[in-house]
XYZ file of C-alpha atoms in Angstrom:
670
model
C 6.946 16.752 -28.110
C 10.591 15.837 -28.406
C 11.688 16.248 -24.890
C 8.715 15.626 -22.488
C 9.090 16.334 -18.851
C 8.586 13.926 -16.250
C 9.018 13.635 -12.378
C 10.991 11.419 -10.812
C 9.250 8.473 -9.696
C 10.822 8.061 -6.395
C 10.747 11.740 -5.531
C 7.056 11.425 -6.522
C 6.883 8.262 -3.994
C 8.556 10.504 -1.381
C 6.124 13.147 -1.936
C 3.298 11.103 -1.020
C 4.921 10.451 2.053
C 5.228 13.992 2.933
C 1.501 14.336 2.331
C 0.897 11.642 4.880
C 3.434 13.549 7.389
C 1.053 16.754 6.646
C -1.940 15.098 8.237
C 0.000 14.186 11.064
C 0.810 17.725 11.484
C -2.471 19.360 11.498
C -3.759 19.621 14.962
C -7.544 19.467 14.011
C -6.888 15.805 12.973
C -7.843 13.700 16.202
C -4.953 12.651 18.117
C -4.842 9.141 17.891
C -5.473 9.570 13.871
C -2.102 11.884 14.046
C -0.369 9.010 15.700
C -1.323 6.689 13.014
C -0.596 8.688 10.391
C 3.216 8.687 11.583
C 2.736 4.928 11.800
C 1.816 5.013 8.047
C 4.705 7.291 7.125
C 7.354 5.158 8.994
C 5.974 1.919 7.240
C 5.759 3.409 3.728
C 9.612 4.506 4.487
C 10.407 0.986 5.424
C 8.823 0.038 2.031
C 10.813 2.376 0.252
C 13.941 1.007 1.336
C 12.752 -2.248 0.637
C 11.537 -1.715 -2.386
C 13.350 1.365 -4.334
C 16.515 1.744 -2.324
C 18.335 -1.526 -3.531
C 17.756 -0.243 -7.326
C 19.034 3.293 -6.604
C 22.256 1.764 -4.891
C 22.788 -0.954 -7.813
C 22.048 1.809 -10.419
C 24.581 4.227 -8.908
C 27.197 1.535 -9.021
C 26.412 0.442 -12.169
C 26.273 3.765 -14.114
C 28.279 5.778 -11.760
C 27.055 8.794 -13.446
C 25.682 12.428 -12.319
C 22.253 11.451 -12.913
C 22.092 7.878 -10.872
C 23.865 9.553 -8.257
C 21.769 12.688 -8.172
C 18.414 10.359 -8.061
C 20.337 8.513 -4.871
C 21.215 11.976 -3.304
C 17.996 13.733 -4.060
C 16.132 10.903 -2.298
C 18.350 10.684 0.848
C 18.130 14.464 1.324
C 14.310 14.514 0.831
C 13.968 11.498 3.391
C 16.187 13.259 5.639
C 14.246 16.603 5.712
C 10.904 14.579 6.222
C 12.709 12.568 9.185
C 13.276 15.730 10.701
C 9.985 16.943 10.204
C 8.584 13.587 11.810
C 10.632 14.021 14.977
C 9.480 17.813 15.280
C 5.831 16.922 14.855
C 6.502 13.897 17.535
C 8.303 15.672 20.261
C 6.789 19.419 19.919
C 2.989 18.431 19.132
C 2.292 14.772 20.011
C 3.719 14.269 23.036
C 2.576 17.577 24.844
C -1.083 16.757 23.236
C -0.654 13.378 25.182
C 0.133 15.040 28.274
C -2.855 17.185 28.081
C -5.073 13.925 27.674
C -3.406 12.548 30.968
C -0.746 10.408 28.989
C 2.915 10.133 29.585
C 4.430 8.541 26.776
C 8.042 8.168 27.841
C 9.925 8.537 24.592
C 13.538 9.419 25.167
C 12.615 9.733 29.059
C 13.814 7.372 31.593
C 11.430 5.129 33.416
C 10.445 6.947 36.786
C 11.734 5.058 39.741
C 8.249 4.640 41.093
C 7.205 1.977 38.270
C 10.424 0.132 38.974
C 8.355 -2.949 40.790
C 5.893 -3.018 38.124
C 8.578 -3.196 35.440
C 10.272 -5.739 36.796
C 7.644 -7.975 37.342
C 6.448 -7.455 33.768
C 9.797 -8.372 32.689
C 10.257 -11.392 34.289
C 6.359 -12.708 33.659
C 6.161 -11.900 29.940
C 9.404 -10.699 28.486
C 12.482 -12.823 30.009
C 11.625 -16.252 28.438
C 11.862 -14.402 24.664
C 15.146 -12.999 24.725
C 17.965 -14.573 23.386
C 21.407 -12.490 23.586
C 23.885 -13.346 21.064
C 27.673 -12.578 21.487
C 29.204 -11.094 18.592
C 32.440 -11.028 16.865
C 33.993 -10.730 13.710
C 33.197 -14.529 12.731
C 29.613 -14.119 13.846
C 27.231 -15.882 11.252
C 24.367 -14.506 13.278
C 21.792 -12.905 10.383
C 19.605 -10.182 12.063
C 16.036 -10.276 10.553
C 14.601 -7.454 8.120
C 13.257 -4.655 10.109
C 13.148 -6.192 13.619
C 14.526 -4.042 16.368
C 17.757 -5.210 18.308
C 19.533 -3.861 21.230
C 23.474 -3.565 21.115
C 24.931 -4.336 24.287
C 28.325 -3.391 25.523
C 29.509 -5.350 28.520
C 33.178 -5.698 30.499
C 33.604 -9.169 32.240
C 35.606 -9.495 35.195
C 38.727 -9.475 33.572
C 37.855 -6.191 31.831
C 37.427 -7.530 28.324
C 35.022 -5.589 26.258
C 32.015 -7.702 24.898
C 29.414 -6.894 22.245
C 26.133 -8.760 22.375
C 23.063 -8.496 20.400
C 19.625 -8.846 22.396
C 16.480 -9.257 20.098
C 13.213 -7.045 20.881
C 10.207 -9.579 20.429
C 7.865 -6.960 19.044
C 6.032 -9.568 16.922
C 5.460 -11.584 20.195
C 4.355 -9.084 22.780
C 2.800 -5.596 22.213
C 5.536 -3.052 21.643
C 3.747 -0.296 24.376
C 3.113 -1.315 28.210
C 0.554 1.389 30.032
C 0.638 1.624 33.869
C -2.046 3.583 35.194
C -0.870 5.690 38.309
C -3.274 8.104 39.626
C -1.864 11.112 38.330
C -1.296 9.594 34.689
C -0.933 6.768 32.307
C 2.470 5.778 31.744
C 3.260 4.350 28.219
C 6.464 2.632 28.068
C 8.453 0.933 24.996
C 9.279 -2.588 25.482
C 12.937 -1.976 24.520
C 12.833 0.573 27.344
C 11.652 -2.330 29.848
C 14.479 -4.675 28.442
C 17.065 -1.631 29.123
C 16.094 -1.255 32.430
C 16.661 -5.180 32.986
C 20.050 -5.790 31.436
C 21.684 -6.228 34.831
C 19.550 -9.170 34.979
C 20.053 -10.643 31.568
C 23.921 -10.271 32.352
C 24.774 -10.799 35.859
C 28.403 -10.035 36.958
C 29.121 -8.352 33.854
C 29.605 -4.222 33.732
C 27.181 -2.940 31.374
C 28.902 -0.038 29.465
C 26.130 0.957 26.959
C 22.953 -0.309 25.446
C 21.968 1.104 21.795
C 19.086 0.355 19.647
C 19.847 -0.680 15.941
C 17.607 -1.824 12.828
C 18.340 -3.510 9.312
C 16.432 -3.073 6.272
C 16.887 -5.375 3.411
C 15.951 -5.888 -0.004
C 12.613 -6.944 -1.051
C 13.755 -8.843 -4.111
C 12.017 -6.545 -6.646
C 11.727 -7.881 -10.184
C 13.736 -5.020 -11.720
C 12.609 -5.568 -15.268
C 9.354 -3.853 -13.982
C 11.439 -0.574 -13.602
C 14.094 -0.435 -16.221
C 14.893 -1.260 -19.977
C 15.653 -5.240 -20.000
C 19.454 -4.827 -20.845
C 20.140 -2.600 -17.784
C 17.606 -4.566 -15.159
C 20.036 -7.760 -16.224
C 22.867 -6.125 -15.021
C 21.190 -4.543 -11.990
C 19.895 -8.150 -11.057
C 23.663 -9.671 -11.244
C 24.608 -6.842 -8.817
C 21.882 -7.931 -6.473
C 22.755 -11.789 -6.997
C 26.203 -11.016 -5.863
C 25.039 -10.662 -2.382
C 23.030 -12.330 -0.065
C 19.465 -13.071 -0.446
C 17.985 -9.905 1.186
C 21.036 -7.886 1.471
C 20.646 -4.828 3.694
C 19.593 -1.652 2.198
C 19.569 0.545 5.092
C 21.243 0.145 8.690
C 19.465 2.388 11.322
C 21.445 3.361 14.629
C 20.773 5.088 17.779
C 23.367 7.851 17.587
C 24.471 7.955 21.233
C 26.675 4.344 20.300
C 30.101 4.938 20.201
C 31.878 5.243 16.589
C 34.099 2.076 17.265
C 31.253 0.025 18.005
C 29.399 1.295 15.346
C 32.000 0.333 13.032
C 32.217 -3.049 14.663
C 28.831 -3.735 13.713
C 28.892 -2.627 10.414
C 32.373 -4.986 9.887
C 30.387 -7.959 11.651
C 27.414 -7.811 9.383
C 28.873 -6.425 6.418
C 26.612 -3.456 5.806
C 29.202 -1.434 3.939
C 26.945 -0.920 1.148
C 23.843 -0.075 3.243
C 22.604 3.601 3.421
C 24.054 4.022 7.313
C 21.539 6.117 8.801
C 21.489 7.844 12.248
C 18.226 7.457 13.603
C 17.068 8.140 17.352
C 16.466 5.887 20.522
C 13.578 4.126 19.167
C 12.945 2.590 15.852
C 10.316 0.816 13.794
C 7.657 3.726 14.726
C 5.300 2.115 12.381
C 4.222 0.287 15.633
C 2.181 3.407 16.467
C -0.261 1.838 14.796
C -1.130 -0.014 17.767
C -0.797 2.949 20.115
C -2.672 2.377 23.538
C -4.896 5.694 23.418
C -8.374 5.029 24.301
C -11.329 7.559 23.739
C -13.852 8.245 20.729
C -12.608 11.733 20.947
C -9.026 10.839 19.897
C -10.069 9.190 16.998
C -12.572 9.935 13.672
C -16.087 9.932 14.247
C -17.821 6.476 14.016
C -18.771 5.752 10.346
C -20.151 2.260 10.261
C -20.659 0.522 7.076
C -23.867 1.400 5.124
C -26.008 -1.555 4.612
C -27.473 -2.338 1.387
C -30.807 -4.010 2.159
C -32.175 -7.211 -0.249
C -35.542 -7.127 1.335
C -35.655 -10.746 1.922
C -34.418 -11.252 -1.835
C -31.264 -13.759 -3.076
C -28.307 -11.597 -4.191
C -28.597 -13.614 -7.353
C -31.774 -12.816 -8.242
C -31.212 -8.909 -7.433
C -28.026 -9.275 -9.766
C -30.052 -10.627 -12.896
C -32.544 -7.944 -12.243
C -30.102 -5.091 -12.013
C -25.782 -3.930 -11.768
C -25.441 -3.746 -8.154
C -22.281 -1.839 -6.779
C -20.664 -1.651 -3.578
C -18.720 1.137 -2.617
C -15.922 -0.060 0.213
C -15.715 1.233 2.810
C -18.599 3.244 2.692
C -20.843 0.377 2.173
C -20.854 -2.993 3.791
C -18.765 -5.985 2.319
C -21.678 -8.030 3.314
C -22.773 -8.386 -0.591
C -19.127 -9.407 -1.620
C -19.215 -12.159 0.739
C -22.632 -12.954 0.140
C -21.887 -13.398 -3.535
C -19.123 -16.253 -2.927
C -21.590 -17.820 -0.105
C -24.444 -17.917 -2.283
C -22.435 -19.342 -4.756
C -21.264 -22.357 -2.528
C -24.743 -23.668 -1.885
C -26.662 -22.662 -4.951
C -27.495 -26.266 -6.672
C -27.903 -24.540 -10.036
C -24.179 -23.340 -9.747
C -21.465 -25.200 -11.794
C -18.434 -23.376 -11.632
C -16.814 -20.489 -9.674
C -13.603 -19.249 -10.875
C -11.925 -16.225 -9.299
C -8.325 -14.409 -8.781
C -6.849 -13.755 -5.485
C -4.070 -11.392 -5.150
C -3.954 -10.406 -1.638
C -5.820 -12.971 0.880
C -7.062 -11.521 4.145
C -5.535 -13.979 6.891
C -8.767 -15.103 8.196
C -10.627 -14.884 4.264
C -14.373 -15.946 4.629
C -14.176 -15.545 0.599
C -11.808 -18.669 0.715
C -13.811 -20.713 3.319
C -16.745 -20.409 0.890
C -14.721 -21.389 -2.209
C -13.711 -24.312 -0.157
C -17.278 -25.295 0.823
C -18.232 -24.846 -2.747
C -15.595 -27.692 -3.965
C -16.726 -29.483 -1.233
C -20.366 -29.253 -2.289
C -19.417 -30.850 -5.638
C -18.813 -27.441 -7.727
C -15.756 -26.934 -9.711
C -13.881 -23.893 -8.471
C -10.621 -22.432 -10.060
C -8.689 -20.095 -8.262
C -5.505 -18.247 -9.581
C -3.579 -17.529 -6.593
C -0.986 -14.720 -7.302
C 2.354 -16.090 -5.319
C 4.143 -12.968 -6.073
C 2.159 -10.443 -4.202
C 4.914 -8.505 -2.642
C 4.696 -8.896 1.302
C 1.815 -11.512 1.002
C 3.501 -14.343 -0.288
C 3.620 -17.037 2.843
C -0.061 -15.755 3.513
C -1.058 -16.553 -0.012
C 0.823 -20.073 -0.456
C -0.766 -21.126 3.120
C -4.328 -20.562 1.597
C -3.468 -22.001 -1.894
C -2.265 -25.296 -0.123
C -5.697 -25.132 2.095
C -7.638 -24.794 -0.991
C -5.857 -27.416 -2.939
C -6.044 -30.121 -0.042
C -10.047 -29.192 -0.233
C -10.259 -30.028 -3.959
C -10.019 -26.513 -5.169
C -8.135 -26.296 -8.671
C -5.275 -23.661 -8.103
C -3.419 -21.977 -10.809
C -0.348 -19.772 -10.297
C 0.470 -17.090 -12.906
C 3.614 -17.268 -14.991
C 7.051 -16.363 -13.304
C 7.454 -13.091 -15.227
C 3.709 -12.322 -15.473
C 1.718 -11.318 -12.353
C -1.936 -11.546 -12.275
C -3.278 -8.283 -10.832
C -6.961 -8.598 -11.975
C -9.734 -8.534 -9.391
C -12.614 -10.674 -10.847
C -14.821 -13.512 -10.103
C -17.132 -15.352 -12.379
C -19.979 -17.978 -11.465
C -21.366 -20.197 -14.184
C -24.924 -21.684 -13.495
C -27.593 -23.716 -15.077
C -29.780 -21.156 -16.172
C -31.627 -20.248 -19.548
C -31.389 -16.627 -19.725
C -28.353 -15.597 -17.143
C -25.815 -18.266 -16.982
C -22.991 -15.984 -16.275
C -22.837 -13.895 -12.688
C -19.824 -11.900 -12.391
C -17.701 -9.750 -10.001
C -15.732 -7.040 -11.133
C -13.394 -4.842 -8.416
C -10.948 -1.968 -8.411
C -9.363 -3.446 -5.229
C -8.551 -6.963 -4.124
C -10.917 -9.230 -2.540
C -10.141 -8.781 0.926
C -12.604 -8.042 3.773
C -9.609 -7.148 6.122
C -8.416 -4.439 3.879
C -11.951 -3.581 2.614
C -12.563 -1.585 5.968
C -10.311 1.102 5.131
C -9.374 0.999 1.365
C -11.797 2.877 -0.956
C -12.918 0.448 -3.934
C -15.723 -0.150 -6.052
C -16.805 -3.590 -6.894
C -19.506 -4.147 -9.614
C -21.834 -7.192 -9.530
C -23.359 -7.736 -12.659
C -25.504 -10.421 -15.166
C -24.253 -8.530 -18.761
C -23.687 -11.732 -20.499
C -21.433 -10.528 -23.384
C -19.246 -9.119 -21.124
C -18.888 -12.046 -18.497
C -18.500 -14.277 -21.737
C -15.349 -12.430 -22.221
C -14.516 -12.939 -18.517
C -15.220 -16.837 -19.330
C -12.727 -16.216 -21.990
C -9.927 -14.563 -19.789
C -10.073 -17.916 -17.344
C -9.871 -19.952 -19.803
C -6.556 -18.249 -21.360
C -5.421 -18.089 -17.650
C -5.964 -21.934 -16.918
C -4.359 -23.009 -20.371
C -1.705 -20.487 -20.029
C -2.353 -19.382 -23.561
C -0.820 -16.114 -24.396
C -3.304 -13.734 -25.216
C -2.246 -12.392 -27.812
C -2.677 -15.323 -29.586
C -6.346 -14.785 -29.275
C -8.179 -13.365 -32.049
C -8.644 -9.483 -32.554
C -12.188 -9.245 -31.786
C -11.973 -11.475 -28.192
C -12.446 -8.215 -25.868
C -15.054 -5.468 -27.120
C -15.896 -5.076 -23.412
C -13.176 -5.751 -21.094
C -9.816 -3.914 -21.020
C -7.299 -6.605 -20.788
C -3.398 -5.746 -20.036
C -1.276 -8.083 -22.487
C -4.226 -7.874 -25.140
C -5.892 -4.309 -25.444
C -5.635 -2.195 -22.470
C -2.977 0.249 -23.498
C -4.148 0.387 -26.847
C -8.001 1.103 -26.074
C -6.961 3.832 -23.690
C -4.650 5.252 -26.375
C -8.177 5.469 -28.824
C -9.992 6.735 -25.932
C -7.666 9.557 -25.474
C -7.461 10.175 -29.372
C -11.396 10.471 -29.255
C -11.384 13.435 -26.776
C -8.526 15.157 -28.912
C -10.485 14.911 -31.997
C -13.694 16.498 -30.449
C -11.393 19.172 -29.226
C -9.857 19.887 -32.693
C -13.450 20.054 -33.613
C -14.203 22.565 -31.129
C -16.446 20.024 -29.069
C -16.301 19.808 -25.545
C -13.801 17.370 -24.528
C -12.575 16.325 -21.042
C -11.012 13.338 -19.258
C -11.076 12.590 -15.855
C -8.781 9.964 -14.184
C -8.581 8.761 -10.688
C -5.679 6.123 -10.064
C -3.061 5.003 -7.440
C 0.275 5.711 -9.950
C 0.676 7.366 -12.925
C 4.473 6.411 -14.679
C 3.898 4.981 -17.813
C 5.508 7.363 -20.504
C 3.354 6.496 -23.439
C -0.017 7.129 -21.822
C 1.398 10.243 -20.011
C 2.704 11.439 -23.450
C -0.924 10.725 -24.946
C -2.316 12.744 -22.202
C 0.147 15.679 -22.996
C -1.017 15.406 -26.488
C -4.314 16.018 -25.377
C -3.829 18.761 -23.390
C -2.055 20.510 -26.329
C -5.185 19.906 -28.465
C -7.180 21.839 -25.704
C -8.832 18.645 -23.854
C -9.214 19.326 -20.400
C -7.806 16.566 -18.059
C -8.367 16.538 -14.438
C -6.282 13.797 -12.323
C -6.489 12.226 -9.156
C -3.555 10.790 -8.268
C -2.797 9.309 -4.934
C 0.709 8.188 -5.014
C 3.322 8.111 -7.952
C 2.785 10.647 -10.421
C 5.624 11.307 -13.323
C 3.184 13.553 -15.031
C 4.066 17.186 -14.644
C 1.092 19.432 -14.737
C 0.859 23.102 -15.778
C 3.531 23.328 -17.996
C 2.976 25.598 -21.326
C 2.844 23.807 -24.547
C 2.683 20.668 -22.509
C 0.469 20.144 -19.825
C -1.310 24.021 -19.213
C -4.948 21.993 -19.270
C -3.838 19.173 -16.833
C -4.641 19.340 -13.194
C -3.509 16.903 -10.255
C -5.105 16.611 -7.042
C -4.083 14.064 -4.375
C -6.909 13.117 -1.258
C -5.133 11.743 1.735
C -7.735 11.504 4.470
C -9.200 8.624 6.949
C -9.456 5.721 4.335
C -6.709 4.763 1.671
C -7.753 6.426 -1.518
C -7.697 3.004 -3.982
C -10.028 2.738 -6.634
C -9.358 3.225 -10.431
C -11.661 5.133 -12.672
C -11.506 6.708 -15.877
C -14.103 8.819 -17.134
C -14.261 10.250 -21.170
C -16.689 12.962 -21.944
C -17.272 11.573 -25.239
C -19.377 14.578 -26.417
C -21.950 14.380 -23.704
C -22.170 10.594 -23.676
C -19.609 9.825 -21.130
C -17.809 6.168 -20.934
C -16.958 4.836 -17.533
C -14.236 2.273 -17.148
C -13.189 0.865 -13.671
C -10.414 -1.799 -12.885
C -7.436 -3.188 -11.377
C -5.049 -1.380 -13.167
C -2.859 1.834 -12.249
C -0.601 3.212 -15.543
C 2.521 2.009 -14.598
C 4.951 0.147 -16.702
C 4.589 -3.097 -14.321
C 0.276 -2.954 -14.832
C 0.486 -2.149 -18.685
C 3.414 -4.750 -19.625
C 4.131 -7.188 -17.029
C 0.444 -8.144 -15.191
C -2.753 -9.584 -16.220
C -5.234 -6.175 -15.557
C -8.913 -6.210 -16.246
C -10.676 -2.595 -17.088
C -14.372 -2.829 -17.143
C -17.287 -0.476 -18.584
C -19.871 0.963 -16.544
C -23.100 0.681 -18.452
C -25.985 0.922 -15.745
C -27.163 4.271 -15.783
C -27.769 4.424 -12.153
C -24.416 2.886 -11.077
C -23.070 5.500 -13.960
C -24.468 8.418 -12.175
C -23.460 7.222 -8.452
C -19.809 6.993 -9.752
C -20.012 10.490 -11.531
C -21.208 11.800 -8.493
C -18.598 10.539 -6.384
C -15.901 11.509 -8.470
C -17.360 14.846 -8.542
C -17.040 15.081 -4.608
C -13.424 14.077 -5.096
C -12.761 16.777 -7.748
C -14.029 19.417 -5.691
C -12.693 18.230 -2.158
C -11.185 21.603 -0.667
C -10.331 20.275 2.601
C -8.184 16.994 2.303
C -7.394 17.196 -1.261
C -4.351 18.948 -2.150
C -2.894 20.153 -5.533
C 0.266 19.181 -7.167
C 2.061 21.589 -8.630
C 4.825 21.544 -11.426
C 7.630 21.375 -8.559
C 5.974 18.321 -7.366
C 4.913 19.944 -3.914
C 1.532 19.437 -2.356
C -0.399 22.671 -2.251
C -3.183 23.290 -0.183
C -6.215 24.408 -1.831
C -7.866 27.318 -0.580
C -11.295 26.904 0.585
C -13.973 28.960 -2.002
C -17.727 28.507 -0.569
C -18.693 25.758 1.143
C -15.983 23.156 2.444
C -15.916 20.088 0.943
C -14.449 16.713 2.843
C -15.104 14.120 -0.188
C -14.786 10.968 2.212
C -17.726 12.401 4.276
C -19.462 13.931 1.403
C -19.690 10.408 -0.365
C -20.689 8.531 3.009
C -23.466 11.026 3.351
C -24.472 10.855 -0.060
C -24.941 7.257 0.041
C -26.421 7.172 3.099
C -29.084 9.622 1.631
C -29.510 7.393 -1.411
């Protein structure tokens, strides 16, 4: 096909954000969960401005063509539309529902006078000592932090001279919301409104003219070679390098601020190249994630993780008997923690090797690895220091592990290690290797709300390949230098992952051409890489039925004659974040299933170490097929993505199927 169609990746990202807003809009969703979906939307939008807007702004400046300008303008227009919907949901749906529940959320409302004494007491006992007013002028060298809220305060002194101060809002140290219980209702008040009500104490003797909230979002320092051809990426990086580290991509302001003061702020902080966006009185509504609304009927019903009993057996004994799979968060993460804990004390264990991409802030896995090293075992951990937004936490844990005898490896500067794997080597005659291979991070915190699949196996020939991969990583040898037959089981990006997926699709194409049943089912977070999308288009044209479950970015356009008429795409948004990557190839009735860490994105295929692994155990394979089948048949929380990138509600036919609940019930009954 000469000119295949692709969705714009940024508009596709924003399409996922729209789907999140749709959940916040639903009256049948519990009230607190609707508020949390608003928080998720706000957080996602912050990330978009940090990750994508720098590239769009720089690209627009470099190329100065209609296409680059259009990409920026289209994204801005979609965001503006979504922000209007966000405001409508909050003002006309959430706030009235809160009042029905006895809560007065003072959003764009003055604090009632009867609460003044309590507000003042809270200000002086909890807040005042954390405030640091800064007077601004044209020569100011003050640097507002990324995504923090500040209050611009306009004053007149005794000489009637106008002054501008910037006051920090210490949300990172104090809860954003204060609850005051009165007989008639519970009042929920923003921290910045409490500060605003007490500005006269902060600036005694001055005339207060006005106070207005602002927020600056800064670049997240993307490696732009992930997104564009190398020559253009170098040009973009040069553009970004001309600006200060963490240059501003968005300046959000209270619309009531006088124009002359708005211009002053833009001049003082050199925000001319940022997107200047009119917001509301309150910013950073991602803090709604900690909204103080209690009551079980306002949340999803409790779904405690299902326990997998070992009946008194050691986990390692069970793994040598059969493969074990853990489906988080439906099932308890205990067996994953136990894998590392047993390894740390088992006298037969000689070595433990693992990769860590996003480490939990209080990681029990890391504690077990430290204990293992202190118990005399050789422990090797590859810590990814370039895991976006988790760098500081990962560095901190790496230092602690190194100080306690763990051998720490860092990935090459140009190559992230995104694989989610662990390997235990033992003194054992028949099963020297025990392995863990996962679709998501080895992180017990995110395992509570990310849906992932973690395989525990003693399949020796596959784990020997995992040992070889760790050898490559520890010696920093290029994978391409390995012999061709190195990986027969594992699919490893930088070596055979893309090629093998191409071959698996080609096999389905050949079956279709022979008149045999042919189908492909793929579940992933993001689908972007052009060659693999083109291969799916080829399969569609050959008659292969392709069903995709794509949560986020999706550049493949479904339902186009002579391109993708046999391809359908669904997106599921519910109480848990869909995160697992699963690849199912029909293979004329002998299904082959792979799972792993790799989305089909340029960065995953070309600039990361990723591992996908086959599912051989019949019981595990059946579970995965059943779980994916629930998701394909979801007619409650799934939407269909059409050829115009719209989230289309699926019309319920027959019994309603809500896949996340169905999966929980299925695992509970089995």
